[in-house]
């Protein structure tokens, strides 16, 4: 074949390839979707937070930035101590009997308290109606904030389909009776403006069971936000037709852990670090509403008040992780970003401040929609199956990622523990286990010390109460003295013949959902709600 013919044949082949490539692109590429960022609150107790969140979004609207929230409410805050027996919770919970044994007992009352009085409840109704009128969404967080998905090695207390039916029935019964139960006059002809507009649900403590799913469509619930998934997950419907809008497990930039995009889960992990570095935090005092001097922190698992330096560190960490989550999606496949917070000022308000600062940062960016879950659902339902699949794969023209939006690599590093009658043996595994400058520490109570990999159980007995369980926290710091990996184990029945080291890393629970304590009543600005 002559050189001229060879070139001509090559050009024809190239032309056919180019046409095929262009055809392939047009059939697999869709218009870039908007970046949905979903800001939501669980609970509904504190009327001051209702007002603040509404004022914030009105100010942002005046500045030309449309920002709206979804509020998942608990109707126990529509009941006062005088009429609280109207609610009879389903299910069971674990308690200790007189002999100290764990037993299951019927749920009673409320896991998160009640409304205060008629005035308080009336104000809450006004706040919710105003929020709905201003474009926010009201969803369901069940009634009494009990865990309908509890199961461990010994107990299975997951709610049945009948249990969930009872909870949803009572949810709407309280909404329908809120005015006559409390002797309150309706200020709106419809009473609760959002009564027939509740289409979303988030389970308390993210505790779900098989009995939940068939109930949701029966009560008009069209989407659920109780699950967890990867940061780049695009929503799907389950077998009952319910949309899955999950919170994210966000890989830690420069670290080895994953953080659920919810404030309480941050609080549990942050509290452990703060108490390692500043054990005196438990001695911080404050004035209660009656003017008495009391301890600001009643429990170690989620701190209310911390030092100024620790507050700054906690806030910076949350913002760093939220920014990483956003940038991964905004410059990636545009999967919705889900942020879930509570009406609480944990860590001296660090999380509340981070919530609104993050909203300030992202909601004014091009192609970002900080709207309600109803809006996300509407977008999903108007998108075709092929479009959603293209979004999932990211087969659209992405925005170029600037250097300022780059984040440190997530580390492949894991803490392993083995034990015998005398020692706990700690080792590191994963590709990054041999990083230079890594240091290991053990913390028991208020005592922290560096270790080479072996923990003598005698040391744990010396700083723990005999017969009680002791939490043993292992932390790994990098050369910059930043924690990058942690694990916490339980030594049960310390110092007795029944002493045993449990091999379960309890921090795994921190990556499963927010715990019941997320709404613990406390005498502070938010009463723990």
mmCIF file with all atom_site columns, C-alpha atoms in Angstrom, residues 89-92 146-151 156-168 207-216:
data_model
loop_
_atom_site.group_PDB
_atom_site.id
_atom_site.type_symbol
_atom_site.label_atom_id
_atom_site.label_alt_id
_atom_site.label_comp_id
_atom_site.label_asym_id
_atom_site.label_entity_id
_atom_site.label_seq_id
_atom_site.pdbx_PDB_ins_code
_atom_site.Cartn_x
_atom_site.Cartn_y
_atom_site.Cartn_z
_atom_site.occupancy
_atom_site.B_iso_or_equiv
_atom_site.pdbx_formal_charge
_atom_site.auth_seq_id
_atom_site.auth_comp_id
_atom_site.auth_asym_id
_atom_site.auth_atom_id
_atom_site.pdbx_PDB_model_num
ATOM 1  C CA . UNK A 1 89  ? -44.393 4.829  74.311 1.00 0.00 ? 89  UNK A CA 1
ATOM 2  C CA . UNK A 1 90  ? -43.990 1.427  72.680 1.00 0.00 ? 90  UNK A CA 1
ATOM 3  C CA . UNK A 1 91  ? -40.963 -0.826 73.043 1.00 0.00 ? 91  UNK A CA 1
ATOM 4  C CA . UNK A 1 92  ? -38.510 -1.631 75.807 1.00 0.00 ? 92  UNK A CA 1
ATOM 5  C CA . UNK A 1 146 ? -36.613 6.081  72.160 1.00 0.00 ? 146 UNK A CA 1
ATOM 6  C CA . UNK A 1 147 ? -34.253 3.773  70.285 1.00 0.00 ? 147 UNK A CA 1
ATOM 7  C CA . UNK A 1 148 ? -36.336 1.566  68.009 1.00 0.00 ? 148 UNK A CA 1
ATOM 8  C CA . UNK A 1 149 ? -33.292 -0.227 66.655 1.00 0.00 ? 149 UNK A CA 1
ATOM 9  C CA . UNK A 1 150 ? -31.447 -1.344 69.796 1.00 0.00 ? 150 UNK A CA 1
ATOM 10 C CA . UNK A 1 151 ? -29.644 -4.661 69.554 1.00 0.00 ? 151 UNK A CA 1
ATOM 11 C CA . UNK A 1 156 ? -32.633 -7.564 70.738 1.00 0.00 ? 156 UNK A CA 1
ATOM 12 C CA . UNK A 1 157 ? -35.081 -4.758 71.559 1.00 0.00 ? 157 UNK A CA 1
ATOM 13 C CA . UNK A 1 158 ? -35.763 -3.637 68.002 1.00 0.00 ? 158 UNK A CA 1
ATOM 14 C CA . UNK A 1 159 ? -39.263 -2.312 67.492 1.00 0.00 ? 159 UNK A CA 1
ATOM 15 C CA . UNK A 1 160 ? -41.838 -4.398 65.676 1.00 0.00 ? 160 UNK A CA 1
ATOM 16 C CA . UNK A 1 161 ? -44.069 -3.115 62.911 1.00 0.00 ? 161 UNK A CA 1
ATOM 17 C CA . UNK A 1 162 ? -46.810 -2.681 65.535 1.00 0.00 ? 162 UNK A CA 1
ATOM 18 C CA . UNK A 1 163 ? -44.463 -0.637 67.743 1.00 0.00 ? 163 UNK A CA 1
ATOM 19 C CA . UNK A 1 164 ? -43.677 1.771  64.926 1.00 0.00 ? 164 UNK A CA 1
ATOM 20 C CA . UNK A 1 165 ? -47.366 1.990  64.012 1.00 0.00 ? 165 UNK A CA 1
ATOM 21 C CA . UNK A 1 166 ? -48.139 2.996  67.598 1.00 0.00 ? 166 UNK A CA 1
ATOM 22 C CA . UNK A 1 167 ? -45.419 5.653  67.592 1.00 0.00 ? 167 UNK A CA 1
ATOM 23 C CA . UNK A 1 168 ? -46.558 7.236  64.324 1.00 0.00 ? 168 UNK A CA 1
ATOM 24 C CA . UNK A 1 207 ? -32.290 3.504  65.351 1.00 0.00 ? 207 UNK A CA 1
ATOM 25 C CA . UNK A 1 208 ? -34.211 1.627  62.668 1.00 0.00 ? 208 UNK A CA 1
ATOM 26 C CA . UNK A 1 209 ? -35.616 -1.894 62.402 1.00 0.00 ? 209 UNK A CA 1
ATOM 27 C CA . UNK A 1 210 ? -37.345 -3.927 59.677 1.00 0.00 ? 210 UNK A CA 1
ATOM 28 C CA . UNK A 1 211 ? -40.706 -2.948 61.157 1.00 0.00 ? 211 UNK A CA 1
ATOM 29 C CA . UNK A 1 212 ? -40.131 0.726  60.339 1.00 0.00 ? 212 UNK A CA 1
ATOM 30 C CA . UNK A 1 213 ? -40.079 0.612  56.548 1.00 0.00 ? 213 UNK A CA 1
ATOM 31 C CA . UNK A 1 214 ? -43.619 -0.678 55.792 1.00 0.00 ? 214 UNK A CA 1
ATOM 32 C CA . UNK A 1 215 ? -45.023 1.958  58.160 1.00 0.00 ? 215 UNK A CA 1
ATOM 33 C CA . UNK A 1 216 ? -43.502 5.002  56.489 1.00 0.00 ? 216 UNK A CA 1
#
